[in-house]
Short mmCIF file of C-alpha atoms in Angstrom, two decimals:
data_model
loop_
_atom_site.label_atom_id
_atom_site.label_comp_id
_atom_site.label_asym_id
_atom_site.label_seq_id
_atom_site.Cartn_x
_atom_site.Cartn_y
_atom_site.Cartn_z
CA UNK M 1 -48.20 120.31 -69.98
CA UNK M 2 -46.74 121.54 -66.73
CA UNK M 3 -49.26 123.50 -64.79
CA UNK M 4 -47.88 126.18 -62.43
CA UNK M 5 -50.10 127.14 -59.34
CA UNK M 6 -49.22 130.37 -57.59
CA UNK M 7 -50.35 131.20 -54.11
CA UNK M 8 -51.71 133.42 -52.80
CA UNK M 9 -53.58 134.90 -55.68
CA UNK M 10 -53.60 138.23 -53.95
CA UNK M 11 -51.99 139.52 -50.74
CA UNK M 12 -51.31 142.75 -49.11
CA UNK M 13 -48.16 143.51 -47.04
CA UNK M 14 -46.97 146.49 -44.85
CA UNK M 15 -43.71 148.31 -45.45
CA UNK M 16 -40.94 146.34 -43.81
CA UNK M 17 -42.81 143.10 -43.76
CA UNK M 18 -41.32 139.82 -45.04
CA UNK M 19 -43.22 138.45 -48.02
CA UNK M 20 -43.06 134.92 -49.56
CA UNK M 21 -44.82 134.03 -52.81
CA UNK M 22 -45.03 130.39 -53.80
CA UNK M 23 -45.29 128.58 -57.16
CA UNK M 24 -46.05 124.83 -57.35
CA UNK M 25 -45.41 122.82 -60.52
CA UNK M 26 -47.46 119.79 -61.57
CA UNK M 27 -44.32 118.00 -62.53
CA UNK M 28 -40.68 118.54 -61.65
CA UNK M 29 -38.88 121.33 -63.49
CA UNK M 30 -35.16 122.22 -63.53
CA UNK M 31 -35.52 125.93 -62.87
CA UNK M 32 -38.17 128.52 -62.11
CA UNK M 33 -38.22 132.04 -63.49
CA UNK M 34 -40.10 135.09 -62.07
CA UNK M 35 -41.44 138.25 -63.65
CA UNK M 36 -42.61 141.49 -62.11
CA UNK M 37 -45.45 143.40 -63.91
CA UNK M 38 -46.65 146.70 -62.72
CA UNK M 39 -50.11 147.94 -63.94
CA UNK M 40 -49.99 149.06 -67.51
CA UNK M 41 -46.45 147.95 -68.31
CA UNK M 42 -44.65 145.01 -69.77
CA UNK M 43 -43.45 142.20 -67.64
CA UNK M 44 -39.87 142.41 -66.48
CA UNK M 45 -37.57 139.50 -65.71
CA UNK M 46 -37.02 139.52 -61.99
CA UNK M 47 -35.51 136.27 -60.96
CA UNK M 48 -34.10 133.57 -63.35
CA UNK M 49 -32.88 130.01 -62.94
CA UNK M 50 -34.66 129.91 -59.54
CA UNK M 51 -32.30 132.12 -57.64
CA UNK M 52 -30.33 134.58 -59.80
CA UNK M 53 -31.56 138.14 -59.59
CA UNK M 54 -31.97 139.99 -62.94
CA UNK M 55 -30.10 143.22 -63.53
CA UNK M 56 -31.18 146.09 -61.26
CA UNK M 57 -33.33 143.95 -58.87
CA UNK M 58 -32.83 144.90 -55.29
CA UNK M 59 -31.08 142.40 -53.08
CA UNK M 60 -34.08 142.28 -50.68
CA UNK M 61 -35.52 139.77 -53.33
CA UNK M 62 -34.43 136.15 -53.25
CA UNK M 63 -35.62 132.97 -55.04
CA UNK M 64 -35.34 129.38 -53.93
CA UNK M 65 -36.76 125.94 -54.51
CA UNK M 66 -36.36 122.72 -56.51
CA UNK M 67 -38.37 120.01 -58.14
CA UNK M 68 -42.08 121.15 -57.87
CA UNK M 69 -41.91 123.81 -55.19
CA UNK M 70 -40.40 127.31 -55.63
CA UNK M 71 -40.66 130.61 -53.83
CA UNK M 72 -39.94 134.26 -54.15
CA UNK M 73 -39.22 136.04 -50.94
CA UNK M 74 -38.96 139.87 -50.21
CA UNK M 75 -37.00 140.34 -47.17
CA UNK M 76 -38.56 143.83 -46.27
CA UNK M 77 -41.47 145.08 -48.31
CA UNK M 78 -41.13 148.43 -49.97
CA UNK M 79 -43.75 150.59 -51.69
CA UNK M 80 -42.25 149.96 -55.20
CA UNK M 81 -42.66 146.17 -54.77
CA UNK M 82 -46.43 146.45 -55.17
CA UNK M 83 -47.03 144.57 -58.51
CA UNK M 84 -48.07 141.24 -60.01
CA UNK M 85 -45.50 138.48 -59.93
CA UNK M 86 -45.61 135.52 -62.36
CA UNK M 87 -43.64 132.31 -62.20
CA UNK M 88 -42.64 130.54 -65.52
CA UNK M 89 -40.95 127.32 -66.37
CA UNK M 90 -38.99 126.86 -69.58
CA UNK M 91 -37.83 123.22 -68.86
CA UNK M 92 -40.23 121.53 -71.24
CA UNK M 93 -42.56 122.66 -73.92
CA UNK M 94 -45.14 124.14 -73.74
CA UNK M 95 -43.60 126.76 -71.69
CA UNK M 96 -46.08 127.80 -69.05
CA UNK M 97 -46.64 130.67 -66.60
CA UNK M 98 -48.43 130.68 -63.23
CA UNK M 99 -51.66 132.65 -62.70
CA UNK M 100 -49.78 135.35 -60.99
CA UNK M 101 -49.83 136.75 -57.42
CA UNK M 102 -51.03 140.33 -57.00
CA UNK M 103 -49.03 141.95 -54.23
CA UNK M 104 -50.48 145.09 -52.79
CA UNK M 105 -49.23 147.61 -50.25
CA UNK M 106 -51.12 147.55 -46.93
CA UNK X 1 -29.62 149.29 -75.02
CA UNK X 2 -31.81 146.35 -75.98
CA UNK X 3 -35.02 147.52 -77.68
CA UNK X 4 -37.98 145.48 -78.99
CA UNK X 5 -40.67 147.36 -80.76
CA UNK X 6 -43.85 145.60 -81.88
CA UNK X 7 -46.31 146.77 -84.51
CA UNK X 8 -49.11 145.55 -86.72
CA UNK X 9 -51.87 145.07 -84.15
CA UNK X 10 -55.45 146.29 -84.47
CA UNK X 11 -59.12 145.24 -84.70
CA UNK X 12 -59.79 142.16 -87.00
CA UNK X 13 -62.80 140.07 -87.67
CA UNK X 14 -63.03 136.46 -86.58
CA UNK X 15 -61.57 134.13 -89.12
CA UNK X 16 -59.36 136.70 -90.67
CA UNK X 17 -55.52 137.07 -90.54
CA UNK X 18 -53.00 139.47 -89.10
CA UNK X 19 -49.27 139.77 -88.99
CA UNK X 20 -47.23 141.25 -86.24
CA UNK X 21 -43.77 142.52 -86.43
CA UNK X 22 -41.04 143.17 -83.85
CA UNK X 23 -37.99 145.34 -84.69
CA UNK X 24 -35.00 144.44 -82.47
CA UNK X 25 -31.93 146.65 -81.73
CA UNK X 26 -29.16 146.94 -79.32
CA UNK X 27 -27.97 143.37 -79.53
CA UNK X 28 -26.92 140.76 -82.08
CA UNK X 29 -30.31 139.56 -83.11
CA UNK X 30 -29.16 136.37 -84.96
CA UNK X 31 -27.58 135.05 -81.79
CA UNK X 32 -30.79 134.83 -79.83
CA UNK X 33 -33.94 132.62 -79.81
CA UNK X 34 -36.96 134.81 -79.80
CA UNK X 35 -40.52 134.43 -78.82
CA UNK X 36 -44.09 135.87 -78.61
CA UNK X 37 -45.97 136.00 -75.45
CA UNK X 38 -49.54 137.16 -75.01
CA UNK X 39 -51.80 138.54 -72.25
CA UNK X 40 -55.57 138.62 -72.61
CA UNK X 41 -57.20 141.69 -71.01
CA UNK X 42 -57.02 141.46 -67.14
CA UNK X 43 -55.52 137.90 -67.50
CA UNK X 44 -52.25 136.18 -67.07
CA UNK X 45 -49.37 135.64 -69.45
CA UNK X 46 -49.43 132.86 -72.08
CA UNK X 47 -46.42 131.82 -74.15
CA UNK X 48 -47.40 131.78 -77.88
CA UNK X 49 -44.36 130.77 -79.92
CA UNK X 50 -40.50 130.39 -79.91
CA UNK X 51 -38.07 130.37 -82.85
CA UNK X 52 -34.52 129.28 -82.91
CA UNK X 53 -31.65 131.42 -84.11
CA UNK X 54 -31.64 130.37 -87.68
CA UNK X 55 -35.39 129.93 -87.84
CA UNK X 56 -35.12 126.24 -88.57
CA UNK X 57 -36.95 125.25 -85.37
CA UNK X 58 -40.21 126.61 -84.07
CA UNK X 59 -42.44 125.74 -81.10
CA UNK X 60 -46.10 126.45 -80.33
CA UNK X 61 -48.69 125.51 -77.66
CA UNK X 62 -51.61 123.58 -78.82
CA UNK X 63 -53.81 126.77 -78.54
CA UNK X 64 -52.17 128.21 -81.64
CA UNK X 65 -50.51 125.40 -83.35
CA UNK X 66 -51.63 125.26 -87.02
CA UNK X 67 -52.88 128.83 -86.95
CA UNK X 68 -49.88 130.91 -85.96
CA UNK X 69 -46.54 130.98 -87.57
CA UNK X 70 -43.46 132.55 -86.11
CA UNK X 71 -40.58 133.66 -88.48
CA UNK X 72 -37.58 135.88 -88.47
CA UNK X 73 -35.32 137.85 -90.78
CA UNK X 74 -31.87 138.13 -89.27
CA UNK X 75 -30.74 140.48 -91.93
CA UNK X 76 -33.40 142.95 -90.83
CA UNK X 77 -33.35 142.14 -87.04
CA UNK X 78 -36.95 141.42 -87.21
CA UNK X 79 -39.36 138.82 -85.86
CA UNK X 80 -42.84 138.22 -87.08
CA UNK X 81 -46.01 136.40 -86.00
CA UNK X 82 -48.50 135.54 -88.81
CA UNK X 83 -51.93 134.79 -87.24
CA UNK X 84 -54.53 133.07 -89.27
CA UNK X 85 -58.03 131.88 -88.47
CA UNK X 86 -58.31 134.33 -85.64
CA UNK X 87 -60.74 133.71 -82.75
CA UNK X 88 -62.18 135.97 -80.14
CA UNK X 89 -60.02 134.22 -77.48
CA UNK X 90 -56.92 135.53 -79.45
CA UNK X 91 -57.65 138.97 -78.22
CA UNK X 92 -54.72 140.10 -76.20
CA UNK X 93 -51.60 142.20 -75.99
CA UNK X 94 -48.83 140.54 -77.79
CA UNK X 95 -45.37 140.92 -76.55
CA UNK X 96 -42.11 140.24 -78.42
CA UNK X 97 -39.59 138.84 -76.08
CA UNK X 98 -35.91 137.62 -76.18
CA UNK X 99 -34.98 134.22 -74.75
CA UNK X 100 -32.24 134.96 -72.20
CA UNK X 101 -30.57 131.60 -71.79
CA UNK X 102 -30.80 127.80 -71.91
CA UNK X 103 -33.15 127.91 -68.90
CA UNK X 104 -35.87 129.18 -71.11
CA UNK X 105 -36.62 132.54 -69.75
CA UNK X 106 -37.27 135.87 -71.29
CA UNK X 107 -34.81 138.57 -70.42
CA UNK X 108 -36.17 141.49 -72.56
CA UNK X 109 -39.73 142.35 -73.59
CA UNK X 110 -41.17 144.87 -75.98
CA UNK X 111 -43.97 147.29 -74.93
CA UNK X 112 -46.64 145.13 -76.51
CA UNK X 113 -49.20 145.51 -79.30
CA UNK X 114 -52.89 144.99 -78.82
CA UNK X 115 -54.88 142.64 -81.09
CA UNK X 116 -58.66 142.66 -80.87
CA UNK X 117 -60.59 139.96 -82.66
CA UNK X 118 -64.14 140.98 -82.90
CA UNK X 119 -66.98 141.47 -85.56
#
């Protein structure tokens, strides 16, 4: 099983600040996918296949990485970006998720 | 508009069974792999099962293998999850999700249905 470790677990950012969330895999994966989940709602696909933005995702978001190290970056934090972000790999079964990073507004 | 609507959740005693359903609309259901993902209260996401377009191939993590069965009815655009021998650790919100592409991601999610396993 491929274990995904996200860091940090929790962080706070000010409006306008650049934010980087990381996801490390215990073995190499072909792609990483990211989901945003706001409190009390279903997860939403946010970034897929490492760097492609899902429909409606603002272009201040970007994704990058390869092998065992991946990241999600917010170029300039906005209020609406406060949420929990999960990474996920679908390269090999069992598909696995990271533990999540809770991003709060400072 | 893609819609996934789960039903069938509730309170069930340990060791008993429960069957979840997911009604899909807004896309050609038979063209997509489908899946179930769960989230225990205040916890992260856990993939539970995936089924191929025809239903001939199914995949599970060890945590539910042998107890849960995913199935589908393409004529009814419906997805199911039969859960047997339920344990307290199966308590979670269960989401129906559509697999978006060959990269193994979930591009649409339902609103979720709560399953509580308790005596």
